[in-house]
Amino acid sequence: MSTPPQQPPSSPQQPPSSSAPQQSSPPPQQPDQPPVIPPQPQQFQQPQPQPQPQPTAYPYPNPQSPPPQNPYAQPTLAGQPAAPQQANPYAAQPGYGYPPPAAPPVGGPNAAGRAVLWAAVGAVVASAAWAGGLFLTGGFGTSADLRGYRAPANLCSSADYSSFKDEYPVDDSSPTKNAMKDPALDESDCSLSLKKTSSSYGDAYLTMQVDLHRKTDPGPEFTATWKNYGDSHTDYDVTPVQGIGDEAYLVTQDTSNGSTTSGSRYATLAVRDGWMTYSMSYSAYLSTYDSDTDPPTLGDVTGWLKTDTRSTLEQLKD
């Protein structure tokens, strides 16, 4: 008899399903495997929290990571101590009371070059001004140009006024004299009266003064004073005189208008020779009370001043 065909073993019966489809549950988790997280859409994926470091005895955050290195440090060989790190040259240095080094100038190398150039130019200008000041004030050991003149203690006995003796033969018994010596200026002066034989009082007056300028050149001020004397004083005539010193000026005034009983006659000869200045002045005041009825003319007086000034300057030289 033939054997009837065998039926395949039937699968375990599944519980009846409901009308709604059922989602298949994930396979059971293995104890040794991490849980499987289904992938999330990229735009909603949250960052994974980082694990917190565990306490460790190492001085660095991660024992497996090397300590932070100076990118500019020199490499060292194994077993040898590392070279000390170089300090920042612009960092403030402690101690000693010195300020930190200045930072490089702003503006690049061109600005720094210009700063150095202007500093050099300023130094040259300052040096030139200093040298010019020394030259003008007698620096660099330059002495005063005194031409060998001296300022005597008694100019009345050292000056020559002999040209006036014929007109005024009576000597002044008590002339006024003064003298001063200073590192900057030596000065000597004399004032005396001139008398005729018949006069009881002085008929005219004579004044002389010598100055030795030891620190400054009197030239510019001397010229400005005497050359322009007529501009600063009314009714005075100024005439340059040649042949006496470096420069000389004759200043005159006559208000008598030819009268012998009124007005005055005045004349001064001022001379500069180097840094020495000298002046000789004559003045006469005419009145009805004066016994001098025939005073000398200004022409006579100016001639006497020139003659006696030349003689006096020769006597004042050493």
CSV table of N, CA and C in Angstrom, one decimal, residues 42-193:
chain,number,residue,atom,x,y,z
A,42,GLN,N,18.8,64.5,10.4
A,42,GLN,CA,20.1,65.3,10.7
A,42,GLN,C,19.7,66.6,11.3
A,43,GLN,N,18.6,67.2,10.8
A,43,GLN,CA,18.3,68.5,11.4
A,43,GLN,C,17.8,68.5,12.8
A,44,PHE,N,17.5,67.4,13.3
A,44,PHE,CA,17.0,67.3,14.7
A,44,PHE,C,18.0,66.5,15.6
A,45,GLN,N,19.2,66.2,15.1
A,45,GLN,CA,20.1,65.4,15.9
A,45,GLN,C,20.7,66.3,17.0
A,46,GLN,N,20.7,65.8,18.2
A,46,GLN,CA,21.2,66.5,19.3
A,46,GLN,C,22.7,66.2,19.5
A,47,PRO,N,23.5,67.1,20.0
A,47,PRO,CA,24.9,66.8,20.3
A,47,PRO,C,25.0,65.8,21.4
A,48,GLN,N,25.9,64.9,21.3
A,48,GLN,CA,26.1,63.9,22.3
A,48,GLN,C,26.9,64.5,23.5
A,49,PRO,N,26.4,64.3,24.6
A,49,PRO,CA,27.2,64.8,25.8
A,49,PRO,C,28.5,64.1,25.9
A,50,GLN,N,29.5,64.9,26.3
A,50,GLN,CA,30.8,64.4,26.5
A,50,GLN,C,31.0,63.8,27.9
A,51,PRO,N,31.7,62.7,27.9
A,51,PRO,CA,31.9,62.1,29.3
A,51,PRO,C,32.7,63.0,30.2
A,52,GLN,N,32.4,63.1,31.4
A,52,GLN,CA,33.1,63.9,32.4
A,52,GLN,C,34.4,63.3,32.7
A,53,PRO,N,35.5,64.1,32.8
A,53,PRO,CA,36.8,63.5,33.2
A,53,PRO,C,36.8,62.9,34.6
A,54,GLN,N,37.5,61.8,34.7
A,54,GLN,CA,37.6,61.2,36.0
A,54,GLN,C,38.8,61.8,36.8
A,55,PRO,N,38.7,61.8,38.0
A,55,PRO,CA,39.8,62.3,38.8
A,55,PRO,C,41.0,61.4,38.6
A,56,THR,N,42.2,62.1,38.5
A,56,THR,CA,43.4,61.4,38.2
A,56,THR,C,44.6,62.0,38.9
A,57,ALA,N,45.6,61.3,39.1
A,57,ALA,CA,46.8,61.8,39.8
A,57,ALA,C,47.7,62.5,38.8
A,58,TYR,N,47.5,62.5,37.5
A,58,TYR,CA,48.4,63.1,36.6
A,58,TYR,C,48.1,64.6,36.6
A,59,PRO,N,49.1,65.5,36.3
A,59,PRO,CA,48.9,66.9,36.4
A,59,PRO,C,48.2,67.5,35.2
A,60,TYR,N,48.0,66.7,34.1
A,60,TYR,CA,47.4,67.2,32.9
A,60,TYR,C,45.9,66.6,32.8
A,61,PRO,N,45.1,67.3,32.0
A,61,PRO,CA,43.7,66.9,32.0
A,61,PRO,C,43.5,65.4,31.5
A,62,ASN,N,44.2,65.0,30.6
A,62,ASN,CA,44.1,63.6,30.0
A,62,ASN,C,45.4,62.9,30.1
A,63,PRO,N,45.4,61.8,30.8
A,63,PRO,CA,46.7,61.1,31.0
A,63,PRO,C,47.2,60.6,29.6
A,64,GLN,N,46.4,60.4,28.6
A,64,GLN,CA,46.8,59.9,27.3
A,64,GLN,C,47.3,61.0,26.4
A,65,SER,N,47.0,62.3,26.7
A,65,SER,CA,47.4,63.4,25.9
A,65,SER,C,48.6,64.0,26.4
A,66,PRO,N,49.6,64.4,25.6
A,66,PRO,CA,50.8,65.0,26.1
A,66,PRO,C,50.5,66.4,26.6
A,67,PRO,N,51.4,66.9,27.5
A,67,PRO,CA,51.2,68.2,28.1
A,67,PRO,C,51.3,69.3,27.0
A,68,PRO,N,50.7,70.5,27.2
A,68,PRO,CA,50.8,71.5,26.2
A,68,PRO,C,52.2,72.0,26.0
A,69,GLN,N,52.6,72.1,24.7
A,69,GLN,CA,54.0,72.5,24.4
A,69,GLN,C,54.0,73.9,23.8
A,70,ASN,N,55.2,74.6,24.1
A,70,ASN,CA,55.4,75.9,23.5
A,70,ASN,C,55.8,75.8,22.0
A,71,PRO,N,55.0,76.3,21.1
A,71,PRO,CA,55.3,76.1,19.7
A,71,PRO,C,56.6,76.6,19.2
A,72,TYR,N,57.3,77.5,20.1
A,72,TYR,CA,58.6,78.0,19.7
A,72,TYR,C,59.7,77.5,20.5
A,73,ALA,N,59.4,76.4,21.3
A,73,ALA,CA,60.4,75.8,22.1
A,73,ALA,C,61.3,74.9,21.3
A,74,GLN,N,62.6,74.8,21.7
A,74,GLN,CA,63.5,73.9,21.0
A,74,GLN,C,63.3,72.5,21.4
A,75,PRO,N,63.5,71.5,20.5
A,75,PRO,CA,63.3,70.1,20.9
A,75,PRO,C,64.4,69.6,21.8
A,76,THR,N,64.0,68.7,22.7
A,76,THR,CA,65.0,68.2,23.7
A,76,THR,C,65.2,66.7,23.4
A,77,LEU,N,66.3,66.2,23.9
A,77,LEU,CA,66.6,64.8,23.8
A,77,LEU,C,66.0,64.0,25.0
A,78,ALA,N,65.8,62.8,24.8
A,78,ALA,CA,65.2,62.0,25.9
A,78,ALA,C,66.2,61.9,27.0
A,79,GLY,N,65.8,62.0,28.2
A,79,GLY,CA,66.6,61.9,29.4
A,79,GLY,C,67.3,63.2,29.8
A,80,GLN,N,67.2,64.2,29.0
A,80,GLN,CA,67.8,65.5,29.3
A,80,GLN,C,66.7,66.5,29.7
A,81,PRO,N,67.0,67.4,30.7
A,81,PRO,CA,66.0,68.3,31.1
A,81,PRO,C,65.7,69.3,30.0
A,82,ALA,N,64.5,69.8,29.9
A,82,ALA,CA,64.1,70.7,28.9
A,82,ALA,C,64.7,72.1,29.1
A,83,ALA,N,65.0,72.8,28.0
A,83,ALA,CA,65.6,74.1,28.1
A,83,ALA,C,64.6,75.1,28.7
A,84,PRO,N,65.0,76.0,29.5
A,84,PRO,CA,64.1,77.0,30.0
A,84,PRO,C,63.5,77.8,28.9
A,85,GLN,N,62.2,78.2,29.1
A,85,GLN,CA,61.5,78.9,28.1
A,85,GLN,C,62.0,80.4,28.1
A,86,GLN,N,62.1,81.0,27.0
A,86,GLN,CA,62.5,82.4,26.9
A,86,GLN,C,61.4,83.3,27.2
A,87,ALA,N,61.7,84.4,27.9
A,87,ALA,CA,60.7,85.3,28.3
A,87,ALA,C,60.3,86.2,27.1
A,88,ASN,N,59.1,86.7,27.2
A,88,ASN,CA,58.6,87.7,26.2
A,88,ASN,C,59.4,89.0,26.3
A,89,PRO,N,60.1,89.4,25.3
A,89,PRO,CA,60.9,90.7,25.5
A,89,PRO,C,60.0,91.9,25.7
A,90,TYR,N,58.7,91.9,25.4
A,90,TYR,CA,57.9,93.0,25.6
A,90,TYR,C,57.1,92.9,26.9
A,91,ALA,N,57.2,91.9,27.6
A,91,ALA,CA,56.5,91.7,28.9
A,91,ALA,C,57.1,92.5,30.0
A,92,ALA,N,56.4,93.0,30.9
A,92,ALA,CA,56.9,93.8,32.0
A,92,ALA,C,57.8,93.0,32.9
A,93,GLN,N,59.0,93.4,33.2
A,93,GLN,CA,59.9,92.7,34.0
A,93,GLN,C,59.7,93.1,35.5
A,94,PRO,N,59.6,92.1,36.4
A,94,PRO,CA,59.5,92.5,37.8
A,94,PRO,C,60.8,92.9,38.4
A,95,GLY,N,60.7,93.8,39.4
A,95,GLY,CA,61.8,94.2,40.2
A,95,GLY,C,62.7,95.3,39.5
A,96,TYR,N,63.7,95.7,40.2
A,96,TYR,CA,64.7,96.7,39.8
A,96,TYR,C,64.2,98.1,39.6
A,97,GLY,N,62.8,98.3,39.6
A,97,GLY,CA,62.3,99.6,39.5
A,97,GLY,C,62.3,100.2,38.1
A,98,TYR,N,62.6,99.4,37.1
A,98,TYR,CA,62.7,99.9,35.7
A,98,TYR,C,61.3,99.7,35.0
A,99,PRO,N,60.9,100.6,34.2
A,99,PRO,CA,59.7,100.4,33.4
A,99,PRO,C,59.9,99.4,32.3
A,100,PRO,N,58.8,98.7,31.8
A,100,PRO,CA,59.0,97.7,30.8
A,100,PRO,C,59.5,98.4,29.5
A,101,PRO,N,60.1,97.6,28.6
A,101,PRO,CA,60.6,98.2,27.3
A,101,PRO,C,59.4,98.8,26.5
A,102,ALA,N,59.7,99.9,25.8
A,102,ALA,CA,58.7,100.6,25.0
A,102,ALA,C,58.3,99.7,23.8
A,103,ALA,N,57.1,99.8,23.5
A,103,ALA,CA,56.6,99.0,22.3
A,103,ALA,C,57.2,99.7,21.0
A,104,PRO,N,57.2,98.9,19.9
A,104,PRO,CA,57.7,99.5,18.6
A,104,PRO,C,56.9,100.7,18.2
A,105,PRO,N,57.4,101.7,17.5
A,105,PRO,CA,56.6,102.8,17.1
A,105,PRO,C,55.5,102.4,16.2
A,106,VAL,N,54.4,103.1,16.3
A,106,VAL,CA,53.2,102.9,15.5
A,106,VAL,C,53.5,103.5,14.1
A,107,GLY,N,53.1,102.8,13.1
A,107,GLY,CA,53.2,103.3,11.8
A,107,GLY,C,54.3,102.6,10.9
A,108,GLY,N,54.9,101.6,11.5
A,108,GLY,CA,55.8,100.8,10.7
A,108,GLY,C,57.2,101.4,10.6
A,109,PRO,N,58.1,100.8,9.8
A,109,PRO,CA,59.5,101.2,9.7
A,109,PRO,C,59.6,102.6,9.2
A,110,ASN,N,58.7,103.0,8.3
A,110,ASN,CA,58.9,104.4,7.8
A,110,ASN,C,58.7,105.4,8.8
A,111,ALA,N,57.7,105.2,9.7
A,111,ALA,CA,57.5,106.2,10.8
A,111,ALA,C,58.6,106.2,11.8
A,112,ALA,N,59.2,105.0,12.0
A,112,ALA,CA,60.3,104.9,12.9
A,112,ALA,C,61.5,105.7,12.3
A,113,GLY,N,61.7,105.5,11.0
A,113,GLY,CA,62.8,106.2,10.3
A,113,GLY,C,62.6,107.7,10.4
A,114,ARG,N,61.4,108.2,10.2
A,114,ARG,CA,61.2,109.6,10.2
A,114,ARG,C,61.4,110.1,11.6
A,115,ALA,N,61.0,109.4,12.7
A,115,ALA,CA,61.3,109.8,14.0
A,115,ALA,C,62.8,110.0,14.3
A,116,VAL,N,63.5,109.0,13.8
A,116,VAL,CA,65.0,109.1,14.0
A,116,VAL,C,65.6,110.3,13.2
A,117,LEU,N,65.1,110.5,12.0
A,117,LEU,CA,65.6,111.6,11.2
A,117,LEU,C,65.3,113.0,11.9
A,118,TRP,N,64.0,113.1,12.3
A,118,TRP,CA,63.7,114.4,13.0
A,118,TRP,C,64.5,114.6,14.3
A,119,ALA,N,64.7,113.5,15.0
A,119,ALA,CA,65.5,113.7,16.2
A,119,ALA,C,66.9,114.1,15.9
A,120,ALA,N,67.5,113.6,14.8
A,120,ALA,CA,68.8,114.0,14.4
A,120,ALA,C,68.8,115.5,13.9
A,121,VAL,N,67.8,115.9,13.2
A,121,VAL,CA,67.7,117.2,12.7
A,121,VAL,C,67.6,118.2,13.9
A,122,GLY,N,66.8,117.8,14.9
A,122,GLY,CA,66.6,118.7,16.1
A,122,GLY,C,67.9,118.8,16.8
A,123,ALA,N,68.7,117.7,16.9
A,123,ALA,CA,70.0,117.8,17.6
A,123,ALA,C,70.9,118.7,16.9
A,124,VAL,N,70.9,118.7,15.5
A,124,VAL,CA,71.8,119.5,14.7
A,124,VAL,C,71.4,121.0,14.9
A,125,VAL,N,70.1,121.3,14.9
A,125,VAL,CA,69.7,122.7,15.0
A,125,VAL,C,70.0,123.2,16.4
A,126,ALA,N,69.8,122.4,17.4
A,126,ALA,CA,70.1,122.8,18.8
A,126,ALA,C,71.6,123.1,19.0
A,127,SER,N,72.4,122.2,18.4
A,127,SER,CA,73.9,122.4,18.4
A,127,SER,C,74.3,123.7,17.7
A,128,ALA,N,73.7,123.9,16.6
A,128,ALA,CA,74.0,125.2,15.9
A,128,ALA,C,73.6,126.4,16.6
A,129,ALA,N,72.4,126.4,17.3
A,129,ALA,CA,72.0,127.5,18.1
A,129,ALA,C,72.9,127.7,19.3
A,130,TRP,N,73.3,126.6,19.9
A,130,TRP,CA,74.2,126.7,21.1
A,130,TRP,C,75.5,127.3,20.6
A,131,ALA,N,76.1,126.8,19.5
A,131,ALA,CA,77.4,127.3,19.0
A,131,ALA,C,77.3,128.8,18.7
A,132,GLY,N,76.1,129.2,18.0
A,132,GLY,CA,76.0,130.6,17.7
A,132,GLY,C,75.9,131.5,18.9
A,133,GLY,N,75.2,131.0,19.9
A,133,GLY,CA,75.1,131.8,21.2
A,133,GLY,C,76.4,131.9,21.8
A,134,LEU,N,77.3,130.9,21.8
A,134,LEU,CA,78.6,131.0,22.4
A,134,LEU,C,79.4,132.0,21.6
A,135,PHE,N,79.3,132.0,20.3
A,135,PHE,CA,80.1,132.9,19.5
A,135,PHE,C,79.7,134.3,19.7
A,136,LEU,N,78.4,134.6,19.8
A,136,LEU,CA,78.0,136.0,20.1
A,136,LEU,C,78.3,136.5,21.5
A,137,THR,N,78.3,135.6,22.4
A,137,THR,CA,78.5,136.0,23.8
A,137,THR,C,80.0,135.8,24.2
A,138,GLY,N,80.8,135.5,23.3
A,138,GLY,CA,82.2,135.4,23.6
A,138,GLY,C,82.6,134.0,24.1
A,139,GLY,N,81.9,132.9,23.7
A,139,GLY,CA,82.2,131.6,24.2
A,139,GLY,C,83.5,131.1,23.5
A,140,PHE,N,83.7,129.8,23.7
A,140,PHE,CA,84.8,129.1,23.1
A,140,PHE,C,86.2,129.8,23.5
A,141,GLY,N,86.2,130.4,24.7
A,141,GLY,CA,87.4,131.0,25.1
A,141,GLY,C,87.8,132.4,24.5
A,142,THR,N,86.9,132.9,23.6
A,142,THR,CA,87.1,134.2,23.0
A,142,THR,C,87.1,135.3,24.0
A,143,SER,N,88.2,136.2,24.1
A,143,SER,CA,88.2,137.2,25.1
A,143,SER,C,87.7,138.5,24.5
A,144,ALA,N,87.4,139.5,25.3
A,144,ALA,CA,86.9,140.8,24.9
A,144,ALA,C,88.0,141.5,24.1
A,145,ASP,N,87.5,142.2,23.0
A,145,ASP,CA,88.5,143.0,22.2
A,145,ASP,C,88.7,144.3,22.8
A,146,LEU,N,89.5,144.4,23.8
A,146,LEU,CA,89.8,145.7,24.5
A,146,LEU,C,90.9,146.5,23.9
A,147,ARG,N,91.6,146.0,22.9
A,147,ARG,CA,92.7,146.7,22.2
A,147,ARG,C,93.8,147.3,23.2
A,148,GLY,N,93.9,146.7,24.4
A,148,GLY,CA,94.9,147.2,25.3
A,148,GLY,C,94.5,148.4,26.1
A,149,TYR,N,93.3,148.8,26.1
A,149,TYR,CA,92.8,150.0,26.9
A,149,TYR,C,92.6,149.6,28.4
A,150,ARG,N,92.7,150.6,29.2
A,150,ARG,CA,92.5,150.4,30.6
A,150,ARG,C,91.5,151.5,31.1
A,151,ALA,N,90.9,151.3,32.2
A,151,ALA,CA,90.0,152.3,32.9
A,151,ALA,C,90.7,152.7,34.2
A,152,PRO,N,91.4,153.8,34.2
A,152,PRO,CA,92.1,154.2,35.4
A,152,PRO,C,91.2,154.5,36.6
A,153,ALA,N,91.7,154.5,37.8
A,153,ALA,CA,90.9,154.9,39.0
A,153,ALA,C,90.7,156.4,39.0
A,154,ASN,N,91.6,157.2,38.4
A,154,ASN,CA,91.4,158.6,38.3
A,154,ASN,C,91.5,159.1,36.9
A,155,LEU,N,90.4,159.2,36.2
A,155,LEU,CA,90.5,159.6,34.8
A,155,LEU,C,90.8,161.1,34.7
A,156,CYS,N,90.5,161.9,35.7
A,156,CYS,CA,90.8,163.3,35.7
A,156,CYS,C,92.3,163.6,35.5
A,157,SER,N,93.1,162.7,36.1
A,157,SER,CA,94.6,162.9,36.0
A,157,SER,C,95.1,162.1,34.8
A,158,SER,N,94.4,161.2,34.2
A,158,SER,CA,94.8,160.4,33.1
A,158,SER,C,94.4,160.9,31.7
A,159,ALA,N,93.3,161.7,31.7
A,159,ALA,CA,92.8,162.2,30.4
A,159,ALA,C,93.5,163.5,30.0
A,160,ASP,N,93.5,163.7,28.7
A,160,ASP,CA,94.2,165.0,28.2
A,160,ASP,C,93.1,165.9,27.8
A,161,TYR,N,93.1,167.1,28.4
A,161,TYR,CA,92.1,168.2,28.0
A,161,TYR,C,92.9,169.5,27.9
A,162,SER,N,94.2,169.4,27.5
A,162,SER,CA,95.0,170.6,27.4
A,162,SER,C,94.6,171.6,26.3
A,163,SER,N,93.9,171.1,25.3
A,163,SER,CA,93.4,172.1,24.3
A,163,SER,C,92.5,173.1,24.8
A,164,PHE,N,91.9,172.9,25.9
A,164,PHE,CA,91.0,173.9,26.5
A,164,PHE,C,91.7,174.9,27.5
A,165,LYS,N,93.0,174.6,27.7
A,165,LYS,CA,93.7,175.4,28.7
A,165,LYS,C,93.9,176.9,28.3
A,166,ASP,N,94.1,177.1,27.0
A,166,ASP,CA,94.3,178.5,26.6
A,166,ASP,C,93.0,179.3,26.9
A,167,GLU,N,91.8,178.7,26.7
A,167,GLU,CA,90.6,179.4,26.9
A,167,GLU,C,90.2,179.5,28.3
A,168,TYR,N,90.5,178.4,29.0
A,168,TYR,CA,90.1,178.2,30.4
A,168,TYR,C,91.3,177.8,31.2
A,169,PRO,N,92.2,178.8,31.6
A,169,PRO,CA,93.4,178.5,32.3
A,169,PRO,C,93.3,178.1,33.7
A,170,VAL,N,92.2,178.3,34.4
A,170,VAL,CA,92.1,178.1,35.8
A,170,VAL,C,91.7,176.6,36.0
A,171,ASP,N,92.5,175.9,36.8
A,171,ASP,CA,92.2,174.5,37.0
A,171,ASP,C,91.1,174.3,38.1
A,172,ASP,N,90.3,173.3,38.0
A,172,ASP,CA,89.3,172.9,39.0
A,172,ASP,C,90.0,172.3,40.1
A,173,SER,N,89.8,172.8,41.3
A,173,SER,CA,90.5,172.3,42.5
A,173,SER,C,89.9,171.0,43.1
A,174,SER,N,88.6,170.8,42.7
A,174,SER,CA,88.0,169.6,43.2
A,174,SER,C,87.1,168.9,42.2
A,175,PRO,N,87.7,168.3,41.2
A,175,PRO,CA,86.9,167.6,40.1
A,175,PRO,C,86.3,166.4,40.7
A,176,THR,N,85.2,165.9,40.1
A,176,THR,CA,84.5,164.7,40.5
A,176,THR,C,85.0,163.5,39.7
A,177,LYS,N,85.4,162.5,40.3
A,177,LYS,CA,85.9,161.3,39.6
A,177,LYS,C,85.2,160.0,40.2
A,178,ASN,N,85.0,159.0,39.4
A,178,ASN,CA,84.4,157.7,39.9
A,178,ASN,C,85.0,156.6,39.0
A,179,ALA,N,85.1,155.4,39.6
A,179,ALA,CA,85.6,154.3,38.9
A,179,ALA,C,84.9,153.0,39.4
A,180,MET,N,84.8,152.0,38.6
A,180,MET,CA,84.1,150.8,38.9
A,180,MET,C,84.8,149.7,38.1
A,181,LYS,N,85.0,148.6,38.8
A,181,LYS,CA,85.6,147.4,38.1
A,181,LYS,C,84.7,146.2,38.4
A,182,ASP,N,84.4,145.5,37.3
A,182,ASP,CA,83.5,144.3,37.4
A,182,ASP,C,83.9,143.3,36.3
A,183,PRO,N,83.6,142.0,36.5
A,183,PRO,CA,84.0,141.1,35.4
A,183,PRO,C,83.3,141.4,34.1
A,184,ALA,N,82.2,142.1,34.1
A,184,ALA,CA,81.5,142.4,32.9
A,184,ALA,C,81.8,143.8,32.4
A,185,LEU,N,82.2,144.7,33.2
A,185,LEU,CA,82.4,146.1,32.8
A,185,LEU,C,83.4,146.9,33.7
A,186,ASP,N,84.4,147.5,33.1
A,186,ASP,CA,85.2,148.5,33.9
A,186,ASP,C,84.8,149.9,33.4
A,187,GLU,N,84.7,150.8,34.3
A,187,GLU,CA,84.2,152.2,34.0
A,187,GLU,C,85.0,153.2,34.8
A,188,SER,N,85.3,154.3,34.2
A,188,SER,CA,85.9,155.4,34.9
A,188,SER,C,85.4,156.7,34.2
A,189,ASP,N,85.1,157.7,35.1
A,189,ASP,CA,84.6,159.0,34.6
A,189,ASP,C,85.2,160.2,35.3
A,190,CYS,N,85.1,161.3,34.7
A,190,CYS,CA,85.6,162.6,35.4
A,190,CYS,C,84.7,163.7,34.9
A,191,SER,N,84.4,164.6,35.9
A,191,SER,CA,83.7,165.8,35.6
A,191,SER,C,84.4,167.0,36.3
A,192,LEU,N,84.6,168.1,35.5
A,192,LEU,CA,85.3,169.2,36.0
A,192,LEU,C,84.7,170.5,35.4
A,193,SER,N,85.0,171.6,36.1
A,193,SER,CA,84.5,172.9,35.6
A,193,SER,C,85.7,173.6,35.0
